[in-house]
């Protein structure tokens, strides 16, 4: 009688659990992701959410993440443990386009039904702090909640280390979950079959509300005989059938998730941002400064100003792409590269003002003023900072080591050549005095613009 009542209660609790589902198109093997937001969480705006990661065991790892791209994303990776029967759940924080590392602050539990069986890896996960994390948050009322997915094929990792090194994905994408379709129920595990509500199915397990170990590679069914579970606060093998026919409504909920394809768009924007900024700060701006020191033209100052204005317009275009990349995961104020970039662009707005003031003094008095000194040295400092920031950007974007080296070599050579030309000009200026002739020309009040004026 009591057993029948328990099963009935289990059926009632899971039947109301709504599960939103997303299965990437074109992905080899049946890979699917599901999410459930319990009524209590939806009502209070705080509490647990549940999600499931399911795919073929031929994958080296499978991942699901909250957010956009790789910056400010709350990522969950699963891979085979040493036994080949259980999965390791590895919560990680995405901080850039490089390998995310283990997030020790994640409060996650692997639930019953998790494991590897019949060629399928399944992780049924309860997360207690997935509504807000370092770098982002999730709106549980959103009809277009942003998520990412990724997979890597290959031999099994066979590791129970939640910080195991993982190789770059060979397939990935972005999509949205309609969380209004995922709301419902207060099941302790909305992804198992209703029979899991039987007391015998969960005998010996720890309390579902107990703190979770993020490195757990097992489900909560209390079998401590599995050596891979030693020392795990929620020890247990994954002997229960990995089931994903939830008692909740999995049908129709899949319509609440829609695939978007901004991944390639973001990557193209990232490449365009890097190319524009590299051209601007490694080529255009230094070249504009060098031409002022080595050319002898009557309209040199005008040419210099126009060329640097062109470079600044290119920089603004690159900045626009950078803001697009940084704002989407709402992480712009927490990453050094975009912050430094905005400072650089902001300081460069002073350059035309300082240059114009210096030009005015030169035309009236034929001398270098404090405005000219500020113009020259601000440009040198800011462009040096920008070149360094370019290298930081490559690191943030997860560029190849060869790409970083190539950038460093080219940028370094250009910077050295620029500084050599600038130093030679400063020494020559010091020898000739404040009103000395340059290039054989003596310029005084009202003289025409020429190669003699060099801030």
XYZ file of C-alpha atoms in Angstrom:
455
model
C 0.000 0.000 0.000
C 2.735 2.451 1.014
C 4.784 1.414 -2.010
C 1.833 2.112 -4.311
C 1.294 5.471 -2.656
C 4.946 6.395 -3.127
C 4.760 5.513 -6.811
C 1.581 7.560 -7.168
C 3.235 10.543 -5.522
C 6.206 10.143 -7.833
C 3.945 10.042 -10.866
C 2.153 13.176 -9.733
C 5.343 15.132 -9.068
C 7.010 14.257 -12.357
C 3.918 14.521 -14.519
C 3.776 18.231 -13.924
C 7.463 18.769 -14.657
C 7.841 20.585 -17.985
C 11.038 19.866 -19.860
C 12.335 22.030 -22.707
C 14.455 20.113 -25.183
C 17.007 20.970 -27.840
C 18.800 18.539 -30.165
C 21.397 20.086 -32.536
C 20.689 19.406 -36.186
C 23.438 17.859 -38.252
C 25.279 16.505 -35.204
C 26.344 12.877 -35.612
C 24.631 10.767 -32.966
C 21.627 11.616 -30.845
C 22.763 14.590 -28.784
C 20.072 16.356 -26.813
C 19.863 18.860 -24.002
C 16.917 19.334 -21.642
C 16.135 21.793 -18.895
C 13.472 22.114 -16.195
C 12.713 25.054 -13.899
C 10.696 23.874 -10.860
C 7.660 25.881 -9.821
C 9.299 26.846 -6.540
C 12.296 28.324 -8.353
C 10.153 30.099 -10.926
C 7.966 31.596 -8.211
C 10.721 32.713 -5.836
C 13.346 33.642 -8.428
C 15.854 31.579 -6.494
C 16.666 27.903 -6.141
C 17.498 24.813 -8.171
C 17.169 24.145 -11.862
C 17.608 20.780 -13.575
C 19.205 20.000 -16.894
C 20.212 16.918 -18.818
C 23.113 16.309 -21.198
C 22.749 13.213 -23.344
C 24.779 11.883 -26.263
C 26.761 8.960 -27.661
C 29.692 7.609 -25.665
C 31.775 7.857 -28.845
C 32.158 11.533 -27.991
C 35.226 12.427 -25.959
C 33.193 15.076 -24.192
C 29.854 16.859 -24.474
C 29.130 20.300 -23.065
C 26.224 22.617 -22.331
C 26.606 26.249 -21.305
C 24.532 29.198 -20.174
C 25.251 32.398 -22.075
C 26.817 33.432 -25.375
C 30.099 32.267 -26.862
C 33.036 31.584 -24.558
C 33.130 34.700 -22.395
C 31.093 34.869 -19.220
C 29.550 31.479 -19.900
C 28.579 28.925 -17.261
C 29.740 25.657 -18.835
C 29.091 22.035 -17.899
C 31.194 19.309 -19.520
C 30.660 15.566 -19.184
C 33.076 12.772 -20.087
C 33.658 9.130 -19.217
C 35.245 8.237 -15.881
C 37.990 5.554 -15.568
C 35.429 2.763 -15.137
C 33.723 3.579 -18.415
C 30.354 3.163 -16.717
C 29.920 6.533 -15.061
C 30.254 10.123 -16.217
C 32.301 12.913 -14.710
C 30.534 16.250 -14.468
C 32.901 19.190 -14.812
C 31.467 22.690 -14.225
C 33.685 25.352 -15.774
C 33.715 29.112 -16.310
C 34.308 30.512 -19.777
C 36.568 33.546 -19.539
C 37.812 33.751 -23.103
C 38.379 31.754 -26.256
C 40.647 29.297 -24.541
C 40.154 26.196 -22.415
C 37.748 26.894 -19.541
C 38.863 25.632 -16.143
C 37.009 23.955 -13.307
C 34.663 26.156 -11.295
C 35.030 25.048 -7.697
C 32.170 27.292 -6.624
C 29.568 25.478 -8.703
C 26.833 23.775 -6.670
C 25.870 20.843 -8.842
C 24.817 17.227 -8.296
C 24.641 14.258 -10.606
C 21.270 12.598 -10.115
C 19.949 9.094 -10.630
C 19.862 8.012 -14.244
C 23.312 9.438 -14.930
C 25.907 7.131 -16.398
C 27.033 5.312 -19.538
C 24.926 2.483 -20.881
C 23.983 1.138 -24.287
C 26.425 3.524 -25.966
C 24.899 6.614 -24.363
C 26.352 9.120 -21.905
C 23.700 10.757 -19.753
C 24.071 13.359 -17.018
C 20.989 14.361 -15.060
C 22.058 17.446 -13.159
C 20.672 19.554 -10.361
C 22.270 23.008 -10.133
C 21.668 25.198 -7.104
C 23.482 28.355 -8.251
C 22.801 28.479 -11.992
C 20.624 31.567 -11.848
C 23.686 33.736 -11.279
C 27.384 33.049 -11.697
C 30.624 34.934 -12.122
C 30.149 36.859 -15.334
C 26.477 36.262 -16.015
C 22.970 35.384 -14.951
C 19.875 33.638 -16.272
C 16.392 35.101 -16.536
C 14.103 32.222 -15.631
C 11.142 34.015 -17.250
C 12.906 34.427 -20.610
C 11.368 32.959 -23.735
C 14.785 33.240 -25.442
C 17.314 32.204 -22.827
C 20.767 31.999 -24.510
C 22.677 28.711 -24.271
C 25.642 27.138 -26.055
C 26.615 23.579 -26.826
C 29.790 21.840 -27.958
C 31.118 18.329 -28.552
C 34.446 16.684 -29.207
C 34.819 13.301 -30.866
C 37.570 10.871 -30.042
C 38.675 8.319 -27.490
C 37.260 8.524 -23.977
C 38.973 10.804 -21.483
C 38.559 8.143 -18.774
C 39.063 10.681 -16.014
C 37.326 11.544 -12.772
C 39.222 14.831 -12.524
C 36.787 17.754 -12.969
C 39.714 19.901 -14.144
C 40.969 17.452 -16.753
C 42.438 19.007 -19.878
C 40.008 18.946 -22.779
C 40.802 19.425 -26.452
C 39.058 22.137 -28.460
C 35.584 21.211 -29.691
C 35.057 20.077 -33.257
C 31.377 21.048 -33.305
C 29.505 23.760 -31.456
C 26.667 26.239 -31.669
C 24.325 28.588 -29.880
C 20.602 28.252 -29.297
C 17.820 29.500 -27.060
C 15.569 27.765 -24.566
C 12.038 29.000 -23.995
C 12.114 28.747 -20.211
C 8.411 29.514 -19.993
C 7.946 26.062 -21.549
C 10.397 24.519 -19.072
C 8.567 25.682 -15.971
C 6.600 23.201 -13.930
C 6.663 20.524 -11.251
C 8.711 20.166 -8.109
C 10.309 16.821 -8.830
C 13.639 15.999 -7.243
C 14.679 14.519 -10.588
C 12.424 15.306 -13.568
C 14.473 13.174 -15.988
C 14.039 9.657 -14.612
C 11.152 7.356 -15.296
C 8.345 7.473 -12.815
C 9.406 4.100 -11.422
C 12.451 5.834 -9.975
C 10.104 7.239 -7.360
C 9.988 3.771 -5.776
C 11.772 3.719 -2.395
C 13.883 0.767 -3.504
C 15.196 2.699 -6.486
C 16.775 5.335 -4.316
C 17.681 3.292 -1.292
C 20.880 4.195 0.448
C 21.275 7.491 -1.428
C 22.134 10.729 0.315
C 19.508 13.371 0.795
C 18.798 15.257 -2.442
C 19.260 18.485 -0.598
C 22.720 17.627 0.640
C 25.662 19.600 -0.718
C 26.891 18.301 -4.020
C 30.378 17.495 -5.136
C 30.964 19.050 -8.529
C 33.460 16.317 -9.380
C 30.975 13.546 -8.742
C 31.097 10.962 -11.485
C 28.155 9.001 -10.220
C 24.463 9.154 -9.507
C 22.697 9.249 -6.181
C 21.739 5.636 -5.647
C 24.082 4.907 -2.812
C 26.204 2.034 -4.100
C 29.579 2.618 -2.443
C 31.107 -0.476 -3.957
C 32.307 1.420 -7.008
C 35.902 2.444 -6.328
C 35.548 5.520 -8.487
C 33.166 6.907 -5.905
C 35.566 6.845 -2.979
C 35.424 10.032 -0.987
C 32.397 11.311 -2.881
C 29.723 12.838 -0.688
C 27.097 11.504 -3.076
C 28.716 8.215 -3.879
C 26.921 5.679 -6.006
C 27.318 3.848 -9.266
C 25.350 4.652 -12.378
C 23.785 1.236 -12.511
C 20.300 2.586 -13.005
C 19.222 2.785 -16.617
C 20.091 6.194 -18.040
C 16.583 7.310 -18.846
C 15.529 10.477 -20.542
C 11.846 9.840 -21.082
C 10.970 12.183 -18.274
C 7.693 12.014 -16.533
C 7.434 15.686 -17.477
C 6.130 16.867 -20.763
C 9.033 16.478 -23.139
C 6.767 16.774 -26.117
C 6.004 20.230 -27.292
C 8.624 21.579 -24.941
C 11.121 21.123 -27.715
C 9.260 23.830 -29.589
C 10.315 26.151 -26.833
C 13.925 25.940 -27.947
C 15.069 27.411 -31.207
C 18.469 27.151 -32.783
C 20.298 30.278 -33.749
C 23.489 30.426 -35.756
C 25.421 33.375 -34.372
C 28.435 31.229 -33.633
C 29.955 31.706 -37.083
C 28.827 35.332 -37.064
C 30.596 35.954 -33.765
C 33.715 34.220 -35.024
C 33.736 36.340 -38.175
C 33.185 39.453 -36.062
C 36.067 38.384 -33.835
C 38.378 37.953 -36.813
C 37.289 41.269 -38.343
C 37.834 43.043 -35.014
C 41.333 41.623 -34.712
C 42.271 42.477 -38.297
C 40.962 46.059 -38.132
C 42.609 46.816 -34.808
C 45.913 45.234 -35.842
C 45.990 47.268 -39.043
C 45.095 50.422 -37.119
C 47.569 50.236 -34.258
C 50.396 48.204 -35.756
C 50.415 49.733 -39.269
C 48.313 52.853 -39.814
C 48.956 54.971 -36.712
C 52.727 54.240 -36.508
C 53.055 54.860 -40.263
C 51.287 58.203 -39.897
C 53.704 59.175 -37.126
C 56.761 58.015 -39.065
C 55.799 59.897 -42.244
C 55.759 63.117 -40.232
C 59.456 62.596 -39.402
C 60.871 61.293 -42.660
C 58.949 63.026 -45.461
C 59.568 66.567 -46.694
C 56.326 67.851 -48.189
C 54.701 71.259 -48.086
C 51.353 69.764 -47.117
C 52.821 67.219 -44.712
C 50.828 68.339 -41.655
C 47.561 68.139 -43.578
C 48.519 64.710 -44.924
C 49.438 63.536 -41.413
C 46.143 64.725 -39.966
C 44.042 63.139 -42.687
C 45.888 59.847 -42.528
C 45.537 59.631 -38.743
C 41.856 60.563 -39.027
C 41.402 57.654 -41.444
C 43.156 55.347 -38.979
C 40.877 56.568 -36.204
C 37.766 55.808 -38.276
C 39.056 52.256 -38.809
C 39.666 52.028 -35.053
C 36.077 53.112 -34.389
C 34.811 50.370 -36.703
C 36.937 47.858 -34.827
C 35.664 49.227 -31.529
C 32.077 48.747 -32.696
C 32.774 45.093 -33.395
C 34.543 44.797 -30.051
C 31.544 46.202 -28.191
C 29.275 43.782 -30.044
C 31.484 40.893 -28.936
C 31.844 42.085 -25.348
C 28.337 43.255 -24.513
C 26.427 40.123 -25.501
C 27.689 38.062 -22.562
C 27.438 41.188 -20.347
C 31.105 40.774 -19.432
C 32.646 43.968 -20.759
C 33.573 45.514 -17.400
C 35.223 42.359 -16.101
C 37.695 41.643 -18.907
C 40.934 43.584 -19.253
C 41.105 43.672 -23.063
C 37.891 45.592 -23.851
C 38.433 47.916 -20.895
C 41.919 48.852 -22.096
C 40.581 49.177 -25.635
C 37.920 51.682 -24.605
C 40.511 53.685 -22.663
C 42.763 53.768 -25.738
C 39.967 54.931 -28.052
C 38.888 57.542 -25.506
C 42.390 58.990 -25.133
C 42.861 59.111 -28.899
C 39.961 61.563 -29.149
C 42.300 64.118 -27.544
C 44.879 63.817 -30.315
C 43.204 65.970 -32.995
C 42.502 68.674 -30.377
C 46.110 68.727 -29.178
C 47.414 68.602 -32.736
C 45.221 71.535 -33.814
C 46.335 73.652 -30.844
C 49.983 72.917 -31.624
C 49.459 73.820 -35.281
C 47.908 77.130 -34.254
C 50.881 78.009 -32.034
C 53.313 77.025 -34.783
C 51.645 79.224 -37.361
C 51.672 82.173 -34.983
C 55.035 81.741 -33.271
C 56.918 79.094 -35.198
C 57.715 77.024 -32.116
C 56.813 73.802 -30.421
C 54.347 74.263 -27.551
C 53.176 72.203 -24.608
C 50.321 71.104 -26.845
C 52.802 69.635 -29.290
C 54.655 67.791 -26.533
C 51.400 66.406 -25.174
C 50.293 65.396 -28.675
C 53.529 63.535 -29.398
C 53.919 61.761 -26.066
C 50.270 60.888 -25.602
C 50.325 59.283 -29.027
C 53.418 57.251 -28.178
C 52.081 56.048 -24.843
C 48.582 55.259 -26.097
C 49.743 53.418 -29.220
C 52.224 51.385 -27.180
C 49.401 50.435 -24.823
C 47.204 49.573 -27.805
C 49.859 47.296 -29.303
C 50.212 45.469 -25.992
C 46.439 45.218 -25.727
C 46.361 43.609 -29.153
C 48.476 40.780 -27.803
C 46.141 40.457 -24.819
C 43.229 40.294 -27.238
C 44.821 37.423 -29.136
C 45.229 35.571 -25.868
C 41.626 36.245 -24.901
C 40.442 35.011 -28.299
C 42.384 31.783 -27.953
C 44.563 32.449 -30.984
C 47.220 29.945 -31.943
C 50.674 30.247 -30.458
C 52.029 30.859 -33.949
C 49.563 33.698 -34.480
C 50.553 35.320 -31.211
C 54.241 35.054 -32.090
C 53.693 36.490 -35.578
C 51.776 39.445 -34.129
C 54.464 40.016 -31.524
C 57.284 39.971 -34.073
C 55.587 42.326 -36.550
C 54.314 44.698 -33.860
C 57.678 44.688 -32.113
C 59.618 45.517 -35.280
C 57.220 48.332 -36.201
C 57.371 49.767 -32.675
C 61.176 49.702 -32.615
C 61.366 51.393 -36.046
C 58.864 54.026 -34.927
C 60.722 54.744 -31.681
C 64.040 54.952 -33.545
C 62.642 57.543 -35.946
C 60.994 59.490 -33.108
C 64.174 59.442 -30.987
C 66.290 60.660 -33.885
C 63.829 63.500 -34.491
C 63.847 64.511 -30.811
C 67.660 64.608 -30.728
C 67.771 66.678 -33.894
C 65.124 69.055 -32.567
C 67.073 69.529 -29.348
C 70.241 70.424 -31.270
C 68.529 72.965 -33.519
C 66.671 74.756 -30.744
C 63.021 75.724 -30.448
C 62.934 77.850 -33.625
C 65.526 75.999 -35.647
C 65.176 75.219 -39.280
C 64.284 71.713 -40.324
C 65.064 70.531 -43.818
C 66.623 73.897 -44.638
C 63.431 75.891 -44.028
C 63.011 78.677 -41.505
C 59.390 79.151 -40.472
C 58.037 82.111 -38.552
C 54.786 83.946 -37.998
C 52.172 83.381 -40.673
C 54.405 81.007 -42.637
C 52.774 78.403 -44.751
C 52.297 74.887 -43.548
C 55.327 72.790 -44.385
C 57.747 70.079 -43.426
C 59.301 72.296 -40.733
C 56.359 71.842 -38.345
C 56.736 68.534 -36.561
C 55.119 68.189 -33.170
